[in-house]
Coordinates of C-alpha atoms in Angstrom, one line a residue:
M1 CA 11.3 56.4 13.6
N2 CA 14.0 56.4 11.0
P3 CA 14.4 60.1 10.0
I4 CA 14.4 59.4 6.3
I5 CA 11.2 57.3 6.5
K6 CA 9.6 60.2 8.4
E7 CA 10.9 62.8 6.0
I8 CA 9.5 60.9 3.0
T9 CA 6.2 60.3 4.7
D10 CA 5.9 64.0 5.5
R11 CA 6.8 65.0 2.0
I12 CA 4.1 62.7 0.5
A13 CA 1.6 64.2 3.0
E14 CA 2.6 67.8 2.0
R15 CA 2.4 67.3 -1.7
S16 CA -0.9 65.4 -1.3
A17 CA -2.5 67.9 1.2
A18 CA -5.2 69.4 -1.0
S19 CA -6.3 66.2 -2.7
R20 CA -6.2 64.1 0.5
A21 CA -8.2 66.7 2.4
A22 CA -10.8 66.8 -0.3
Y23 CA -11.0 63.0 -0.4
L24 CA -11.3 62.8 3.4
A25 CA -14.0 65.5 3.5
R26 CA -16.0 63.4 1.1
I27 CA -15.8 60.1 2.8
R28 CA -16.2 61.6 6.3
R29 CA -19.4 63.2 5.1
D30 CA -20.6 59.8 3.9
G31 CA -19.4 58.2 7.1
E32 CA -21.3 60.6 9.4
A33 CA -24.4 60.0 7.3
A34 CA -24.0 56.3 7.7
K35 CA -23.7 56.6 11.5
A36 CA -26.7 58.8 11.7
K37 CA -29.0 56.8 9.4
G38 CA -28.3 53.2 10.3
P39 CA -27.8 50.4 7.9
A40 CA -27.6 51.7 4.3
R41 CA -30.4 49.5 2.9
A42 CA -32.9 50.8 5.4
H43 CA -33.1 54.0 3.4
L44 CA -33.8 52.5 0.0
G45 CA -37.3 52.8 -1.5
C46 CA -39.5 49.8 -1.1
A47 CA -39.1 48.7 -4.7
N48 CA -35.3 49.1 -4.5
L49 CA -35.1 47.1 -1.4
A50 CA -37.4 44.4 -2.6
H51 CA -35.0 43.9 -5.6
G52 CA -32.1 43.7 -3.1
F53 CA -33.5 40.8 -1.1
A54 CA -35.6 38.9 -3.6
A55 CA -33.1 36.1 -4.0
A56 CA -32.1 35.8 -0.3
D57 CA -33.0 32.7 1.7
A58 CA -35.8 33.0 4.2
E59 CA -33.7 33.9 7.2
D60 CA -31.7 36.6 5.5
K61 CA -34.7 38.0 3.7
L62 CA -36.3 38.8 7.1
I63 CA -33.2 40.6 8.2
L64 CA -32.7 42.4 4.9
R65 CA -36.3 43.7 4.9
G66 CA -36.0 44.8 8.5
V67 CA -38.3 42.3 10.2
G68 CA -37.3 41.9 13.9
N69 CA -34.1 43.9 13.8
A70 CA -33.5 46.5 11.2
A71 CA -30.1 47.5 12.7
K72 CA -28.1 44.5 11.5
P73 CA -25.4 45.8 9.1
G74 CA -25.1 44.5 5.6
V75 CA -21.8 43.2 4.3
A76 CA -20.9 43.0 0.6
I77 CA -18.8 40.1 -0.6
V78 CA -17.0 41.0 -3.8
T79 CA -15.3 37.9 -5.3
S80 CA -12.8 37.1 -8.0
Y81 CA -13.7 33.4 -7.8
N82 CA -13.2 31.3 -10.9
D83 CA -12.2 27.6 -11.1
M84 CA -9.6 28.0 -13.8
L85 CA -7.1 29.9 -11.7
S86 CA -5.5 28.1 -8.9
A87 CA -5.2 31.1 -6.7
H88 CA -8.9 31.9 -6.9
A89 CA -10.4 28.4 -7.0
P90 CA -10.5 28.2 -3.2
Y91 CA -13.0 31.1 -3.1
E92 CA -15.7 28.8 -4.3
T93 CA -16.6 27.9 -0.7
Y94 CA -16.0 31.3 0.9
P95 CA -19.4 33.0 0.4
P96 CA -21.4 30.5 2.4
E97 CA -18.7 30.5 5.1
L98 CA -18.6 34.2 5.3
K99 CA -22.4 34.6 5.2
A100 CA -22.7 32.2 8.2
A101 CA -19.9 34.0 10.1
V102 CA -21.5 37.5 9.4
R103 CA -24.9 36.2 10.5
R104 CA -23.5 34.9 13.8
A105 CA -21.8 38.2 14.4
G106 CA -25.1 40.1 14.0
G107 CA -25.0 41.1 10.3
V108 CA -26.1 39.9 7.0
A109 CA -23.9 39.3 3.9
Q110 CA -24.6 39.0 0.2
V111 CA -22.4 38.4 -2.8
A112 CA -22.6 41.9 -4.3
G113 CA -20.7 41.2 -7.4
G114 CA -17.8 39.4 -9.1
V115 CA -14.7 40.9 -10.7
P116 CA -12.7 39.4 -13.6
A117 CA -9.5 37.6 -12.7
M118 CA -7.1 36.8 -15.5
C119 CA -3.9 34.9 -15.1
D120 CA -0.7 36.4 -16.4
G121 CA 0.9 33.0 -16.2
I122 CA -1.5 31.7 -18.9
T123 CA -1.3 34.9 -21.1
Q124 CA 2.5 35.4 -21.0
G125 CA 3.7 36.1 -24.5
R126 CA 0.2 36.0 -26.0
A127 CA -2.3 38.7 -27.1
G128 CA -4.3 38.3 -23.8
M129 CA -1.3 39.7 -21.9
E130 CA -2.0 43.1 -23.6
L131 CA -5.2 43.3 -21.6
S132 CA -3.7 42.4 -18.3
L133 CA -2.8 45.8 -16.9
Y134 CA -6.0 47.3 -18.2
S135 CA -7.9 44.7 -16.2
R136 CA -6.8 46.4 -13.0
D137 CA -9.0 49.4 -13.8
V138 CA -11.8 47.2 -15.1
I139 CA -11.7 45.4 -11.7
A140 CA -11.8 48.7 -9.9
M141 CA -14.9 49.7 -11.9
A142 CA -16.5 46.3 -11.4
T143 CA -15.9 46.7 -7.6
A144 CA -17.6 50.1 -7.8
I145 CA -20.6 48.6 -9.6
A146 CA -20.9 45.9 -6.9
L147 CA -20.9 48.5 -4.1
S148 CA -23.0 51.0 -5.9
H149 CA -26.3 49.4 -4.8
D150 CA -26.1 51.2 -1.4
M151 CA -27.1 48.0 0.4
F152 CA -23.9 47.7 2.4
D153 CA -22.1 48.9 5.5
A154 CA -18.8 47.0 4.9
S155 CA -17.1 44.8 2.3
L156 CA -15.2 41.6 2.2
L157 CA -12.9 41.5 -0.8
L158 CA -11.8 38.2 -2.2
G159 CA -8.8 38.5 -4.4
V160 CA -5.2 37.3 -4.7
C161 CA -3.3 37.8 -7.9
D162 CA -1.6 40.4 -10.0
K163 CA -4.2 43.1 -11.0
I164 CA -7.0 41.8 -8.9
V165 CA -6.0 43.0 -5.4
P166 CA -4.9 46.5 -6.7
G167 CA -8.2 46.8 -8.6
L168 CA -10.3 45.7 -5.6
F169 CA -8.3 48.2 -3.5
I170 CA -8.9 51.1 -5.9
G171 CA -12.6 50.3 -6.2
A172 CA -13.1 50.0 -2.4
L173 CA -11.3 53.4 -1.8
H174 CA -14.0 55.1 -3.9
F175 CA -16.4 53.9 -1.2
G176 CA -13.9 55.0 1.4
H177 CA -16.4 55.4 4.2
L178 CA -17.0 51.7 4.2
P179 CA -14.7 49.3 6.1
A180 CA -13.1 46.7 3.9
I181 CA -11.2 43.5 4.8
F182 CA -9.2 41.5 2.2
V183 CA -9.7 37.8 2.7
P184 CA -6.8 35.8 1.3
A185 CA -6.9 32.2 -0.1
G186 CA -3.3 31.2 0.7
P187 CA -0.5 29.6 -1.3
M188 CA -0.5 26.1 -2.7
A189 CA 1.9 23.6 -1.0
S190 CA 5.5 23.6 -2.3
G191 CA 6.0 21.7 -5.5
L192 CA 9.0 21.2 -7.7
P193 CA 12.0 23.2 -6.4
N194 CA 12.3 26.6 -8.1
K195 CA 15.9 25.9 -9.2
V196 CA 14.9 22.8 -11.0
K197 CA 12.0 24.6 -12.7
A198 CA 14.1 27.5 -13.8
R199 CA 16.8 25.1 -15.2
T200 CA 14.2 23.2 -17.1
R201 CA 13.0 26.4 -18.7
Q202 CA 16.5 27.3 -19.8
L203 CA 17.1 23.8 -21.2
F204 CA 13.9 24.0 -23.2
A205 CA 15.0 27.4 -24.5
E206 CA 18.2 25.8 -25.7
G207 CA 16.4 22.9 -27.3
K208 CA 17.9 20.4 -24.9
V209 CA 14.5 19.1 -23.6
G210 CA 11.2 18.9 -25.3
R211 CA 7.7 20.1 -24.6
E212 CA 6.7 17.1 -22.5
E213 CA 9.6 17.5 -20.1
L214 CA 8.9 21.2 -19.8
L215 CA 5.2 20.7 -19.3
D216 CA 5.9 18.0 -16.6
A217 CA 8.1 20.4 -14.7
E218 CA 5.6 23.2 -14.9
A219 CA 2.8 20.9 -13.8
K220 CA 4.8 19.8 -10.8
S221 CA 5.4 23.5 -9.9
Y222 CA 1.8 24.6 -10.3
H223 CA -0.1 21.6 -9.1
S224 CA -3.1 22.4 -6.8
P225 CA -5.5 25.1 -5.6
G226 CA -3.8 28.2 -4.1
T227 CA -1.4 30.9 -5.1
C228 CA 1.7 30.0 -7.1
T229 CA 4.5 29.8 -4.4
F230 CA 7.1 32.1 -6.0
Y231 CA 7.3 35.7 -4.8
G232 CA 5.8 37.4 -7.8
T233 CA 3.1 40.0 -7.9
A234 CA 0.4 37.8 -6.4
N235 CA 2.3 37.0 -3.2
S236 CA 3.7 40.6 -3.1
N237 CA 0.0 41.7 -3.1
Q238 CA -0.6 39.5 -0.1
A239 CA 2.4 40.7 1.9
L240 CA 1.4 44.3 1.2
M241 CA -2.2 43.8 2.4
E242 CA -0.9 42.4 5.6
V243 CA 1.6 45.1 6.3
M244 CA -1.1 47.7 5.5
G245 CA -3.4 46.2 8.0
L246 CA -6.0 45.0 5.5
H247 CA -5.7 41.3 6.3
L248 CA -6.3 39.8 9.7
P249 CA -2.8 39.3 11.3
G250 CA -0.9 36.3 10.1
S251 CA -3.6 35.2 7.6
T252 CA -1.6 35.8 4.4
F253 CA 0.4 32.6 3.8
V254 CA -1.9 30.0 5.4
N255 CA -2.5 27.2 2.9
P256 CA -6.0 26.6 1.4
H257 CA -8.4 24.0 2.7
T258 CA -6.8 23.8 6.2
E259 CA -8.6 24.2 9.5
L260 CA -6.7 27.3 10.2
R261 CA -7.5 28.8 6.8
H262 CA -11.2 28.1 7.5
A263 CA -11.1 29.7 10.9
L264 CA -9.4 32.8 9.6
T265 CA -12.0 33.2 6.9
E266 CA -14.8 33.0 9.4
A267 CA -12.9 35.5 11.6
A268 CA -12.8 38.0 8.7
G269 CA -16.6 37.8 8.4
R270 CA -17.1 38.4 12.1
R271 CA -14.6 41.3 12.1
A272 CA -16.3 43.0 9.1
V273 CA -19.4 43.4 11.3
E274 CA -17.5 44.8 14.3
I275 CA -15.8 47.6 12.3
T276 CA -18.9 49.1 10.6
A277 CA -20.2 52.5 11.4
H278 CA -22.8 50.9 13.6
G279 CA -20.3 49.4 16.1
A280 CA -17.7 50.7 18.5
E281 CA -14.7 50.2 16.2
Y282 CA -15.6 52.0 13.0
T283 CA -12.6 51.6 10.6
P284 CA -13.3 53.0 7.1
I285 CA -10.8 51.9 4.5
G286 CA -10.3 55.5 3.3
E287 CA -9.1 56.5 6.8
L288 CA -7.0 53.4 7.2
V289 CA -5.1 53.8 3.9
D290 CA -3.2 57.0 4.7
E291 CA 0.4 58.2 3.9
K292 CA 1.9 56.1 6.7
A293 CA 0.2 52.9 5.5
L294 CA 1.4 53.5 2.0
V295 CA 4.9 54.1 3.1
N296 CA 4.7 50.9 5.1
A297 CA 3.7 49.1 1.9
C298 CA 6.7 50.5 0.0
V299 CA 9.0 49.5 2.8
A300 CA 7.7 46.0 2.9
L301 CA 8.0 45.7 -0.9
L302 CA 11.6 46.8 -0.8
A303 CA 12.6 44.7 2.2
T304 CA 11.2 41.6 0.5
G305 CA 12.4 42.2 -3.0
G306 CA 8.8 42.2 -4.2
S307 CA 7.3 42.6 -7.7
T308 CA 8.3 45.6 -9.8
N309 CA 4.6 45.7 -10.9
H310 CA 4.0 47.5 -7.6
T311 CA 5.9 50.6 -8.7
L312 CA 2.9 51.0 -10.9
H313 CA 0.2 49.6 -8.7
L314 CA 1.1 51.4 -5.5
V315 CA 1.1 54.8 -7.3
A316 CA -2.4 54.1 -8.7
M317 CA -3.6 52.7 -5.3
A318 CA -2.3 55.8 -3.5
A319 CA -4.1 58.1 -6.0
A320 CA -7.4 56.4 -5.2
A321 CA -7.0 57.6 -1.6
G322 CA -6.1 61.2 -2.7
I323 CA -2.3 60.6 -2.1
V324 CA 0.4 61.4 -4.7
L325 CA 3.2 58.7 -4.5
T326 CA 6.1 59.0 -6.9
W327 CA 9.0 56.9 -8.1
D328 CA 11.3 59.3 -6.3
D329 CA 9.7 58.1 -3.1
F330 CA 10.6 54.5 -4.0
A331 CA 14.1 55.5 -4.9
R332 CA 14.7 57.3 -1.6
L333 CA 13.2 54.6 0.5
S334 CA 15.3 52.0 -1.3
G335 CA 18.4 53.8 0.0
V336 CA 17.5 53.1 3.6
V337 CA 15.4 49.9 3.5
P338 CA 17.6 46.8 3.5
S339 CA 16.8 43.5 1.6
L340 CA 15.8 41.0 4.2
T341 CA 14.5 38.0 2.3
K342 CA 15.6 35.5 -0.4
I343 CA 12.4 34.2 -2.0
Y344 CA 12.3 33.0 -5.6
P345 CA 13.1 34.6 -8.0
N346 CA 15.5 36.4 -5.6
G347 CA 16.5 33.1 -4.0
Q348 CA 15.5 29.4 -4.0
A349 CA 13.0 29.4 -1.2
D350 CA 9.2 29.9 -1.8
V351 CA 6.6 31.7 0.3
N352 CA 5.9 28.6 2.4
H353 CA 9.6 28.5 3.4
F354 CA 9.4 32.2 4.2
R355 CA 6.3 31.6 6.4
D356 CA 8.0 28.8 8.2
A357 CA 11.1 30.9 8.8
G358 CA 8.9 33.4 10.7
G359 CA 7.1 35.1 7.8
M360 CA 5.3 38.4 8.1
Q361 CA 5.3 38.4 11.9
V362 CA 9.1 38.3 12.2
L363 CA 9.6 40.7 9.3
I364 CA 7.1 43.3 10.6
G365 CA 8.3 43.0 14.1
D366 CA 11.9 43.6 13.1
L367 CA 11.1 46.5 10.8
L368 CA 9.0 48.1 13.6
D369 CA 11.8 47.7 16.1
E370 CA 14.3 49.4 13.7
G371 CA 12.0 52.3 13.1
L372 CA 11.4 51.4 9.4
L373 CA 7.7 51.0 9.7
H374 CA 5.0 53.3 11.1
G375 CA 3.4 51.6 14.0
D376 CA 0.8 54.2 14.7
V377 CA -1.6 53.2 12.0
M378 CA -5.2 51.9 11.8
T379 CA -5.7 48.3 10.9
V380 CA -8.8 46.1 10.5
A381 CA -7.6 44.2 13.6
G382 CA -7.6 47.4 15.7
P383 CA -5.2 50.4 16.2
G384 CA -1.4 49.8 15.8
L385 CA 0.7 47.6 13.6
D386 CA 2.1 45.8 16.7
R387 CA -0.9 43.4 16.4
Y388 CA 0.8 42.1 13.3
R389 CA 3.6 40.6 15.3
E390 CA 1.1 38.0 16.4
A391 CA 0.5 34.6 14.6
P392 CA -2.8 32.8 14.5
S393 CA -3.3 29.2 15.6
L394 CA -6.0 26.9 16.8
V395 CA -6.1 26.0 20.5
D396 CA -8.8 23.4 21.4
G397 CA -10.6 24.4 18.2
S398 CA -10.6 28.1 19.0
L399 CA -8.7 30.7 17.0
V400 CA -6.1 32.6 19.0
W401 CA -3.3 35.0 18.2
T402 CA 0.1 34.7 20.0
P403 CA 3.0 37.1 19.9
V404 CA 5.9 35.7 17.9
T405 CA 9.1 36.0 19.9
G406 CA 12.6 35.3 18.6
G407 CA 13.9 36.0 15.2
S408 CA 14.1 34.1 11.9
K409 CA 14.3 30.3 12.0
D410 CA 16.2 30.2 8.7
L411 CA 18.7 33.0 7.9
D412 CA 19.0 31.8 4.3
V413 CA 15.4 32.9 3.8
L414 CA 14.7 35.7 6.2
R415 CA 17.2 38.0 8.0
P416 CA 17.0 40.8 10.6
V417 CA 17.7 44.4 9.7
A418 CA 21.1 44.1 11.5
Q419 CA 22.2 41.3 9.2
P420 CA 20.6 42.0 5.8
F421 CA 21.2 40.3 2.5
S422 CA 22.0 43.8 1.1
A423 CA 22.0 47.2 2.6
D424 CA 19.4 48.7 0.3
G425 CA 16.1 47.6 -1.2
G426 CA 15.9 45.4 -4.2
I427 CA 14.3 48.0 -6.5
H428 CA 16.3 50.9 -8.0
M429 CA 15.3 53.8 -10.3
V430 CA 17.5 54.6 -13.2
T431 CA 17.6 57.9 -15.0
G432 CA 19.3 59.4 -18.0
N433 CA 18.7 60.7 -21.5
L434 CA 16.5 57.7 -22.4
G435 CA 14.1 58.7 -19.5
R436 CA 13.3 57.1 -16.2
A437 CA 12.9 53.4 -15.5
V438 CA 12.7 50.8 -12.8
S439 CA 15.5 48.2 -12.2
K440 CA 15.0 45.2 -10.0
V441 CA 18.5 44.3 -8.7
S442 CA 17.7 41.8 -5.9
A443 CA 18.2 38.8 -8.2
V444 CA 21.0 40.2 -10.3
K445 CA 24.6 39.3 -9.6
P446 CA 26.8 42.3 -8.7
E447 CA 29.0 41.7 -11.8
H448 CA 25.9 42.2 -14.0
L449 CA 24.7 45.5 -12.5
V450 CA 26.6 47.5 -15.1
I451 CA 26.6 46.9 -18.8
E452 CA 27.7 49.0 -21.8
A453 CA 26.9 47.4 -25.1
P454 CA 25.4 47.9 -28.5
A455 CA 21.6 48.0 -28.8
K456 CA 19.5 45.4 -30.6
V457 CA 16.2 47.0 -31.3
F458 CA 12.9 45.2 -31.4
D459 CA 9.3 46.5 -31.7
D460 CA 7.8 43.1 -30.8
Q461 CA 9.0 40.6 -28.2
L462 CA 8.3 37.8 -30.7
D463 CA 11.0 39.2 -33.0
L464 CA 13.6 38.9 -30.2
L465 CA 12.5 35.2 -29.6
K466 CA 12.9 34.5 -33.3
A467 CA 16.3 36.1 -33.4
F468 CA 17.4 33.9 -30.5
E469 CA 16.1 30.7 -32.1
A470 CA 17.9 31.6 -35.3
G471 CA 21.2 32.0 -33.4
E472 CA 21.4 35.7 -34.3
L473 CA 22.1 36.7 -30.7
D474 CA 24.9 34.2 -30.1
G475 CA 28.4 35.2 -29.1
Q476 CA 27.9 38.9 -28.6
D477 CA 27.2 41.4 -25.9
F478 CA 24.1 43.6 -26.4
V479 CA 21.3 45.5 -24.8
A480 CA 17.9 44.4 -26.1
V481 CA 15.6 47.4 -26.6
I482 CA 12.0 46.3 -26.8
R483 CA 9.8 49.3 -27.4
Y484 CA 6.1 50.2 -28.2
Q485 CA 5.2 48.1 -25.2
G486 CA 3.9 50.9 -22.9
P487 CA 0.4 51.4 -21.6
S488 CA -0.7 53.7 -24.5
A489 CA 0.9 51.4 -27.1
N490 CA -0.5 48.0 -26.3
G491 CA -1.4 47.8 -22.6
M492 CA 2.1 47.4 -21.3
P493 CA 2.4 43.5 -21.3
E494 CA 4.8 41.6 -19.2
L495 CA 7.7 40.3 -21.3
H496 CA 8.7 37.4 -19.0
K497 CA 9.0 35.0 -21.9
L498 CA 12.2 36.8 -22.8
T499 CA 13.9 35.9 -19.5
P500 CA 14.8 32.2 -20.2
P501 CA 16.5 32.8 -23.6
L502 CA 18.4 35.9 -22.3
A503 CA 19.4 33.9 -19.2
V504 CA 20.8 31.2 -21.5
L505 CA 23.0 33.9 -23.2
L506 CA 24.0 35.3 -19.8
D507 CA 25.1 31.8 -18.6
R508 CA 27.2 31.4 -21.7
G509 CA 29.2 34.4 -20.7
Q510 CA 27.6 37.1 -22.8
R511 CA 26.7 40.4 -21.3
V512 CA 23.1 41.1 -22.0
A513 CA 20.4 43.4 -20.6
I514 CA 16.9 44.6 -21.4
V515 CA 15.6 48.2 -21.8
T516 CA 11.9 48.4 -22.4
D517 CA 8.8 50.6 -21.9
G518 CA 7.0 47.4 -21.1
R519 CA 6.9 45.3 -17.9
M520 CA 8.7 42.2 -16.8
S521 CA 6.9 39.8 -14.6
G522 CA 7.0 39.7 -10.8
A523 CA 8.9 36.5 -11.5
S524 CA 11.7 38.2 -13.5
G525 CA 15.1 37.3 -12.3
K526 CA 18.8 37.4 -13.0
V527 CA 18.8 39.3 -16.4
P528 CA 19.6 43.0 -15.7
A529 CA 16.7 45.2 -16.9
A530 CA 15.5 48.7 -17.1
I531 CA 11.7 48.5 -17.4
H532 CA 8.6 50.7 -17.3
L533 CA 10.7 53.3 -19.2
S534 CA 8.9 56.6 -19.2
P535 CA 8.1 58.4 -21.4
E536 CA 7.2 55.4 -23.6
A537 CA 7.9 55.1 -27.3
A538 CA 4.2 55.7 -28.2
D539 CA 4.4 59.0 -26.5
G540 CA 7.5 60.1 -28.4
G541 CA 9.9 59.0 -25.8
P542 CA 13.6 58.9 -26.6
I543 CA 13.5 55.1 -26.8
A544 CA 11.9 55.6 -30.2
L545 CA 15.1 57.2 -31.4
V546 CA 17.4 54.2 -30.6
R547 CA 19.0 52.5 -33.6
D548 CA 20.7 49.1 -33.9
G549 CA 24.3 49.4 -32.8
D550 CA 23.8 52.5 -30.6
V551 CA 25.8 52.0 -27.4
I552 CA 23.7 52.0 -24.2
R553 CA 25.1 52.1 -20.7
L554 CA 22.9 50.7 -17.9
D555 CA 24.3 51.1 -14.4
S556 CA 21.6 49.8 -12.0
A557 CA 23.9 50.3 -9.1
A558 CA 24.5 54.0 -9.7
G559 CA 21.0 54.5 -11.1
T560 CA 21.8 55.7 -14.6
L561 CA 20.6 54.8 -18.1
E562 CA 22.3 56.5 -21.0
L563 CA 22.2 56.3 -24.8
L564 CA 25.8 57.1 -25.7
V565 CA 24.9 59.1 -28.8
P566 CA 25.8 62.8 -29.2
A567 CA 22.9 65.1 -28.4
E568 CA 23.2 66.8 -31.8
E569 CA 22.8 63.4 -33.5
L570 CA 19.7 62.6 -31.5
A571 CA 18.2 66.0 -32.4
R572 CA 18.4 65.1 -36.1
R573 CA 16.7 61.8 -35.6
T574 CA 13.0 61.1 -36.0
P575 CA 11.2 58.2 -34.2
E576 CA 11.3 54.8 -35.8
G577 CA 8.5 52.3 -35.7
R578 CA 5.1 53.0 -34.2
P579 CA 2.5 51.2 -32.2
L580 CA -0.2 49.3 -33.9
S581 CA -3.2 51.3 -35.0
D582 CA -6.7 50.5 -33.6
A583 CA -7.5 48.7 -36.8
Q584 CA -4.4 46.5 -36.4
W585 CA -4.8 46.0 -32.6
V586 CA -7.6 43.5 -32.8
G587 CA -8.3 40.0 -31.7
T588 CA -8.6 38.4 -28.3
G589 CA -11.0 41.3 -27.4
R590 CA -8.3 43.9 -27.6
E591 CA -10.4 46.1 -29.8
L592 CA -12.8 46.6 -26.9
F593 CA -9.9 48.4 -25.0
A594 CA -8.9 50.9 -27.7
A595 CA -10.2 53.7 -25.5
F596 CA -7.9 52.6 -22.6
R597 CA -4.9 53.0 -24.9
R598 CA -5.8 56.7 -25.4
M599 CA -6.6 57.3 -21.7
A600 CA -3.8 55.4 -20.0
G601 CA -1.4 57.5 -17.9
H602 CA 2.4 57.3 -17.9
A603 CA 4.1 54.5 -16.1
E604 CA 5.4 56.9 -13.5
Q605 CA 1.8 57.8 -12.8
G606 CA 0.5 54.3 -12.3
A607 CA -0.3 53.6 -16.0
G608 CA -4.0 53.8 -15.2
I609 CA -7.0 55.8 -16.4
F610 CA -8.2 57.3 -13.2
G611 CA -7.2 60.7 -11.6
V612 CA -6.1 61.4 -8.1
S613 CA -9.2 61.3 -5.8
G614 CA -9.9 64.7 -4.5
A615 CA -8.1 66.4 -7.4
E616 CA -10.9 66.0 -9.9
S617 CA -10.8 68.8 -12.5
P618 CA -12.3 69.3 -15.9
H619 CA -8.8 70.2 -17.0
H620 CA -7.4 66.8 -16.1
G621 CA -6.9 64.4 -18.9
P622 CA -6.1 60.7 -18.9
G623 CA -4.2 59.0 -16.2
L624 CA -3.4 60.6 -12.9
G625 CA -4.3 64.2 -13.8
F626 CA -1.8 65.1 -16.5
P627 CA -3.1 67.3 -19.3
A628 CA -4.1 66.1 -22.7
E629 CA -6.7 67.2 -25.2
S630 CA -10.0 65.5 -24.6
G631 CA -10.1 62.3 -26.6
A632 CA -6.6 62.7 -28.0
S633 CA -4.0 59.9 -27.8
H634 CA -0.8 60.7 -26.1
L635 CA 1.1 60.7 -29.4
E636 CA -1.4 63.1 -30.9
T637 CA -0.9 65.7 -28.1
G638 CA 2.6 66.5 -29.5
T639 CA 4.4 65.7 -26.2
P640 CA 8.1 66.7 -26.9
V641 CA 10.5 63.8 -27.2
G642 CA 12.0 63.1 -23.8
A643 CA 9.7 65.5 -22.0
R644 CA 8.9 64.7 -18.4
P645 CA 5.2 64.1 -17.9
A646 CA 3.6 67.2 -16.3
G647 CA 2.4 67.1 -12.8
L648 CA 5.0 64.7 -11.3
A649 CA 6.2 65.9 -7.9
R650 CA 9.8 65.4 -7.0

């Protein structure tokens, strides 16, 4: 095992010892009860149980009420199906397939509930995007509601995209004594080459092509059921679920509506029955998701240049298992984990090309061989991550897994640790007198990793777009500061619509960068950026003190972010601008989420509203356990400008 990987894992375990122990004690108590009592539904009162099987078909109704064989385990299907989103449309046919597979395996499955699934691609630059990150915690709560009926002994979780998988994950961990398998839908077939799509977007930003040309390019890129094929948050989710052992091996990037996809879906249903507390391979998700599994997820994220959104999500996901993961862990891991893939936006290939080059099996195998992944982990396929070196296929109509031998079939897309694209991970942390932020460098040219230029300050991304359209940003170097975009200001929207215009300026030879307390999309690319800046402007962070013309130095290579203004001058300043009030933050349902703004934790703590499982305390306020007066917004607590959020372990 790489000594740094081991050291970081041990450090996470040490800082999490109390909360993890409390979490495990709780789920083990529930697990022992499940083993002793038999299927959960058997212990419901008659009226409760009758409600639970009233809508079932005749065969399942007999099983559910216990006629003939009361020992058949119940499996919950929690689905994010809707037919508007390409990634989730394939799930329409999954419930009957899964029910049949579970029945053949000796169990009984029911759709326990649905969770919302919004598309960041549709809401980019619009008011709906301000609800996107909040939807993760809504999905977690919706998952908990689905599982709260105590009818179930395992769960099958149907989700793909940005906040859906982390939300399902967090919700499932609060029922950590239950096994859970994530069932992917797969990516759509490759469409318009990514280079052509990106170029068309820039041409539109320059006014050189019209809406019809742009829409035609986008429609050729996003053209059928399945996940969008670029390596954004959705496909990062899928890769992480596989490396954490929550997918069946090799199931992540199999295209929808294929025979292999169908066979893998059925296999997931069968496997859910086999790993309940009533079988010989009990695999509760709360035991599976441990410190080693989470470090494996971080390593895979860095090695593949995955979405920066996971510097938020993985922190919140770890907390649900009683584990405290910090940005410092990402930073240290990034120093020893090399970049091994070039998948758009970090290259021109898409996830189908990555799969065909050897995909997750080659990647996992090489990282295991080099001691960069923990192999001694639990997975839904059985003990040990070595199982994930195997690829599924159909032989005479039967699903089989075969070890993948040899390395990458395309070194332009996937490389071994011995021949990386770069020596460190694609995500850096930057720190300075403006706070701490995340910088994705895997798609940024080396000559753009350092910029020192005057600030242009905006409190709304639309103002920057207007300035670009008016030509006010032409012919000058600058650092665009977009503030009041954090979780307690307006939900921390992605600011991906800023990428095309700023990329235009970059291509013209201007030196430009972004500094923001908001997010960029998992599809953000070549424009250098310091994002997720913490503390955010709405919490009195130093970004609220920046003025137009102040010089900012961003050095993503060295990991520094500095406002080059004398400390005594900053001390005399007061924050400019402010987030919208609740009365102003209305429309598109945003007013329903005003409480989330007051409860959301800092970006470093996952930007969520839940605490660390096992560390519950009446003194813990919003987010992951940092103190705040009950019901007070962050700004109202009087957090000193530039103060580091309390409770963050180094």
